[in-house]
């Protein structure tokens, strides 16, 4: 499982590296005599760097409307403006757009012209953080790989809005106004290649339904989640990084083996209401349990394998892989129990 996770991350790195080399080659092949042409068609309100001719910088200009985008542009920076609407007209010639940053504007759902986003057939990254959106905009380009909608007012996710986004690998919805009712069993249907889902800082009381099966990173911090359903993580067998900090989890809200999941390498349960350490898997590498109500730690009880068996197999057996353990902000008094060190031989840091 760990090999598969690292292979996926390596693949993403290689793809990005190839893309970067391709883009740089385009820049290197440009004839300096053409720079004057690029400058002449640059919108007056924006900046077109000669060394980066596929980029258009219109950020921090106090713009209320989007200027006409030249056909050559791949990367469009419009953050920190006063833009309220997205209409088709500025994008008529911009058929090669890969990246649009519209963070920190005043865009509303009513201000987005129907179909304007879905017509950007090559768009890979769409940033709409810190706007005035009340629902996920639709329809979206099927080419999208990252969609960032954090810090809006989103309380609704239209039915089927993600159904065709098979290329999407990252969806960021943190710090919105999502309730449990907004996340139905088919909400994330179609996100077959999603790797990171961020729904932190919303108003959820339950674990969301039907998380895409390929999800590696699931962030649910700062909600009001009280219960982990039985076998919840069997539906997302690749989840590796799980963050549930600042929720309302108690011992009773966690099934006996709720977090005993071999795929999870990093588990964060800080700022909850736990009085004991829940059972963990031997594959877990990082465990955050600070600022709960834990009074004592018994290494024999929390050790995911028998200490006696561990002694028999030594470093060649299935010894626990925990390297980082955070327990500060509880009611635990030092020193660290010896059986903790006997069980978790690979520990590099313990915060208590």
Short mmCIF file of N, CA and C in Angstrom, two decimals, residues 95-162:
data_model
loop_
_atom_site.label_atom_id
_atom_site.label_comp_id
_atom_site.label_asym_id
_atom_site.label_seq_id
_atom_site.Cartn_x
_atom_site.Cartn_y
_atom_site.Cartn_z
N UNK A 95 -8.44 30.30 -25.79
CA UNK A 95 -8.76 28.87 -25.91
C UNK A 95 -7.67 27.95 -25.36
N UNK A 96 -6.56 28.54 -24.90
CA UNK A 96 -5.45 27.73 -24.40
C UNK A 96 -5.25 27.86 -22.89
N UNK A 97 -6.18 28.49 -22.20
CA UNK A 97 -6.02 28.71 -20.77
C UNK A 97 -5.87 27.40 -20.01
N UNK A 98 -4.84 27.34 -19.17
CA UNK A 98 -4.61 26.19 -18.29
C UNK A 98 -4.89 26.54 -16.84
N UNK A 99 -4.70 27.80 -16.48
CA UNK A 99 -4.67 28.21 -15.07
C UNK A 99 -5.36 29.56 -14.93
N UNK A 100 -6.35 29.65 -14.04
CA UNK A 100 -7.00 30.93 -13.74
C UNK A 100 -7.03 31.12 -12.24
N UNK A 101 -6.48 32.23 -11.77
CA UNK A 101 -6.53 32.58 -10.35
C UNK A 101 -7.44 33.78 -10.18
N UNK A 102 -8.61 33.54 -9.58
CA UNK A 102 -9.60 34.58 -9.30
C UNK A 102 -9.85 34.72 -7.81
N UNK A 103 -8.88 34.33 -7.00
CA UNK A 103 -9.03 34.45 -5.55
C UNK A 103 -9.24 35.90 -5.13
N UNK A 104 -9.94 36.09 -4.04
CA UNK A 104 -10.13 37.39 -3.42
C UNK A 104 -10.75 38.40 -4.39
N UNK A 105 -11.92 38.03 -4.92
CA UNK A 105 -12.73 38.96 -5.69
C UNK A 105 -14.13 38.99 -5.08
N UNK A 106 -15.12 39.39 -5.84
CA UNK A 106 -16.49 39.52 -5.32
C UNK A 106 -17.48 38.76 -6.22
N UNK A 107 -17.04 37.64 -6.72
CA UNK A 107 -17.84 36.88 -7.69
C UNK A 107 -18.94 36.12 -6.98
N UNK A 108 -20.16 36.24 -7.50
CA UNK A 108 -21.32 35.51 -7.00
C UNK A 108 -21.75 34.49 -8.04
N UNK A 109 -22.60 33.56 -7.65
CA UNK A 109 -23.10 32.59 -8.62
C UNK A 109 -23.92 33.26 -9.70
N UNK A 110 -24.70 34.26 -9.34
CA UNK A 110 -25.49 34.99 -10.34
C UNK A 110 -24.60 35.76 -11.30
N UNK A 111 -23.38 36.05 -10.88
CA UNK A 111 -22.48 36.80 -11.74
C UNK A 111 -21.71 35.94 -12.72
N UNK A 112 -21.89 34.62 -12.66
CA UNK A 112 -21.20 33.73 -13.58
C UNK A 112 -22.14 33.38 -14.74
N UNK A 113 -21.79 33.84 -15.93
CA UNK A 113 -22.63 33.58 -17.11
C UNK A 113 -22.69 32.07 -17.39
N UNK A 114 -23.86 31.61 -17.73
CA UNK A 114 -24.08 30.18 -17.94
C UNK A 114 -23.13 29.61 -19.00
N UNK A 115 -22.41 28.57 -18.64
CA UNK A 115 -21.54 27.88 -19.59
C UNK A 115 -20.18 28.49 -19.80
N UNK A 116 -19.89 29.64 -19.17
CA UNK A 116 -18.62 30.32 -19.44
C UNK A 116 -17.43 29.47 -19.01
N UNK A 117 -17.54 28.76 -17.90
CA UNK A 117 -16.42 27.97 -17.42
C UNK A 117 -16.25 26.68 -18.21
N UNK A 118 -17.33 26.03 -18.53
CA UNK A 118 -17.26 24.74 -19.24
C UNK A 118 -16.70 24.89 -20.65
N UNK A 119 -16.71 26.11 -21.19
CA UNK A 119 -16.18 26.33 -22.54
C UNK A 119 -14.66 26.46 -22.56
N UNK A 120 -14.06 26.52 -21.38
CA UNK A 120 -12.59 26.58 -21.30
C UNK A 120 -12.07 25.14 -21.32
N UNK A 121 -11.95 24.58 -22.50
CA UNK A 121 -11.76 23.14 -22.69
C UNK A 121 -10.41 22.61 -22.20
N UNK A 122 -9.43 23.49 -22.01
CA UNK A 122 -8.10 23.03 -21.61
C UNK A 122 -7.74 23.44 -20.18
N UNK A 123 -8.69 24.00 -19.47
CA UNK A 123 -8.40 24.51 -18.13
C UNK A 123 -8.11 23.37 -17.16
N UNK A 124 -6.99 23.49 -16.45
CA UNK A 124 -6.57 22.47 -15.49
C UNK A 124 -6.73 22.93 -14.04
N UNK A 125 -6.47 24.21 -13.77
CA UNK A 125 -6.51 24.73 -12.41
C UNK A 125 -7.44 25.94 -12.35
N UNK A 126 -8.40 25.89 -11.43
CA UNK A 126 -9.35 26.99 -11.25
C UNK A 126 -9.36 27.39 -9.78
N UNK A 127 -8.97 28.63 -9.50
CA UNK A 127 -8.91 29.16 -8.14
C UNK A 127 -9.99 30.22 -7.98
N UNK A 128 -10.95 29.95 -7.09
CA UNK A 128 -12.04 30.89 -6.82
C UNK A 128 -12.20 31.08 -5.31
N UNK A 129 -11.11 31.07 -4.59
CA UNK A 129 -11.18 31.22 -3.14
C UNK A 129 -11.52 32.66 -2.75
N UNK A 130 -12.14 32.80 -1.59
CA UNK A 130 -12.48 34.12 -1.02
C UNK A 130 -13.28 34.98 -2.00
N UNK A 131 -14.40 34.42 -2.44
CA UNK A 131 -15.36 35.17 -3.23
C UNK A 131 -16.70 35.17 -2.50
N UNK A 132 -17.79 35.33 -3.25
CA UNK A 132 -19.12 35.39 -2.63
C UNK A 132 -20.01 34.25 -3.11
N UNK A 133 -19.42 33.13 -3.45
CA UNK A 133 -20.17 32.00 -3.97
C UNK A 133 -21.00 31.33 -2.87
N UNK A 134 -22.24 30.95 -3.22
CA UNK A 134 -23.11 30.26 -2.28
C UNK A 134 -23.33 28.81 -2.67
N UNK A 135 -22.87 28.44 -3.85
CA UNK A 135 -22.90 27.04 -4.26
C UNK A 135 -21.75 26.78 -5.24
N UNK A 136 -21.41 25.53 -5.42
CA UNK A 136 -20.36 25.18 -6.36
C UNK A 136 -20.81 25.58 -7.76
N UNK A 137 -20.02 26.36 -8.50
CA UNK A 137 -20.43 26.79 -9.84
C UNK A 137 -20.53 25.61 -10.79
N UNK A 138 -21.46 25.71 -11.72
CA UNK A 138 -21.68 24.64 -12.70
C UNK A 138 -22.23 25.24 -13.99
N UNK A 139 -21.93 24.58 -15.14
CA UNK A 139 -21.05 23.41 -15.30
C UNK A 139 -19.59 23.82 -15.31
N UNK A 140 -18.73 22.83 -15.04
CA UNK A 140 -17.29 23.06 -14.96
C UNK A 140 -16.58 22.35 -16.11
N UNK A 141 -15.37 22.77 -16.47
CA UNK A 141 -14.62 22.11 -17.55
C UNK A 141 -14.27 20.68 -17.18
N UNK A 142 -14.48 19.75 -18.07
CA UNK A 142 -14.17 18.35 -17.78
C UNK A 142 -12.67 18.11 -17.66
N UNK A 143 -11.88 19.08 -18.11
CA UNK A 143 -10.42 18.94 -18.07
C UNK A 143 -9.82 19.25 -16.70
N UNK A 144 -10.60 19.82 -15.79
CA UNK A 144 -10.07 20.31 -14.51
C UNK A 144 -9.32 19.23 -13.73
N UNK A 145 -8.18 19.65 -13.15
CA UNK A 145 -7.42 18.79 -12.25
C UNK A 145 -7.45 19.29 -10.81
N UNK A 146 -7.57 20.61 -10.63
CA UNK A 146 -7.68 21.17 -9.29
C UNK A 146 -8.77 22.23 -9.26
N UNK A 147 -9.62 22.16 -8.22
CA UNK A 147 -10.69 23.13 -8.03
C UNK A 147 -10.62 23.63 -6.59
N UNK A 148 -10.33 24.91 -6.44
CA UNK A 148 -10.17 25.51 -5.11
C UNK A 148 -11.27 26.53 -4.86
N UNK A 149 -12.14 26.20 -3.89
CA UNK A 149 -13.30 27.03 -3.59
C UNK A 149 -13.36 27.41 -2.11
N UNK A 150 -12.23 27.43 -1.46
CA UNK A 150 -12.18 27.71 -0.02
C UNK A 150 -12.61 29.13 0.28
N UNK A 151 -13.10 29.30 1.52
CA UNK A 151 -13.44 30.62 2.06
C UNK A 151 -14.46 31.37 1.21
N UNK A 152 -15.52 30.66 0.84
CA UNK A 152 -16.68 31.28 0.24
C UNK A 152 -17.86 31.15 1.20
N UNK A 153 -19.07 31.13 0.67
CA UNK A 153 -20.27 30.96 1.50
C UNK A 153 -21.07 29.76 1.02
N UNK A 154 -20.37 28.78 0.50
CA UNK A 154 -21.03 27.65 -0.17
C UNK A 154 -21.78 26.78 0.84
N UNK A 155 -23.07 26.63 0.60
CA UNK A 155 -23.91 25.76 1.42
C UNK A 155 -24.61 24.71 0.56
N UNK A 156 -24.47 24.83 -0.75
CA UNK A 156 -25.15 23.91 -1.67
C UNK A 156 -24.17 23.38 -2.72
N UNK A 157 -24.32 22.10 -3.03
CA UNK A 157 -23.56 21.48 -4.11
C UNK A 157 -24.56 20.92 -5.10
N UNK A 158 -24.72 21.54 -6.28
CA UNK A 158 -25.72 21.09 -7.25
C UNK A 158 -25.55 19.62 -7.61
N UNK A 159 -26.65 18.96 -7.84
CA UNK A 159 -26.62 17.54 -8.20
C UNK A 159 -25.85 17.33 -9.50
N UNK A 160 -24.94 16.39 -9.49
CA UNK A 160 -24.20 16.04 -10.69
C UNK A 160 -23.11 17.00 -11.10
N UNK A 161 -22.79 17.99 -10.24
CA UNK A 161 -21.80 19.00 -10.63
C UNK A 161 -20.41 18.39 -10.86
N UNK A 162 -20.11 17.29 -10.17
CA UNK A 162 -18.79 16.67 -10.32
C UNK A 162 -18.82 15.42 -11.21
#
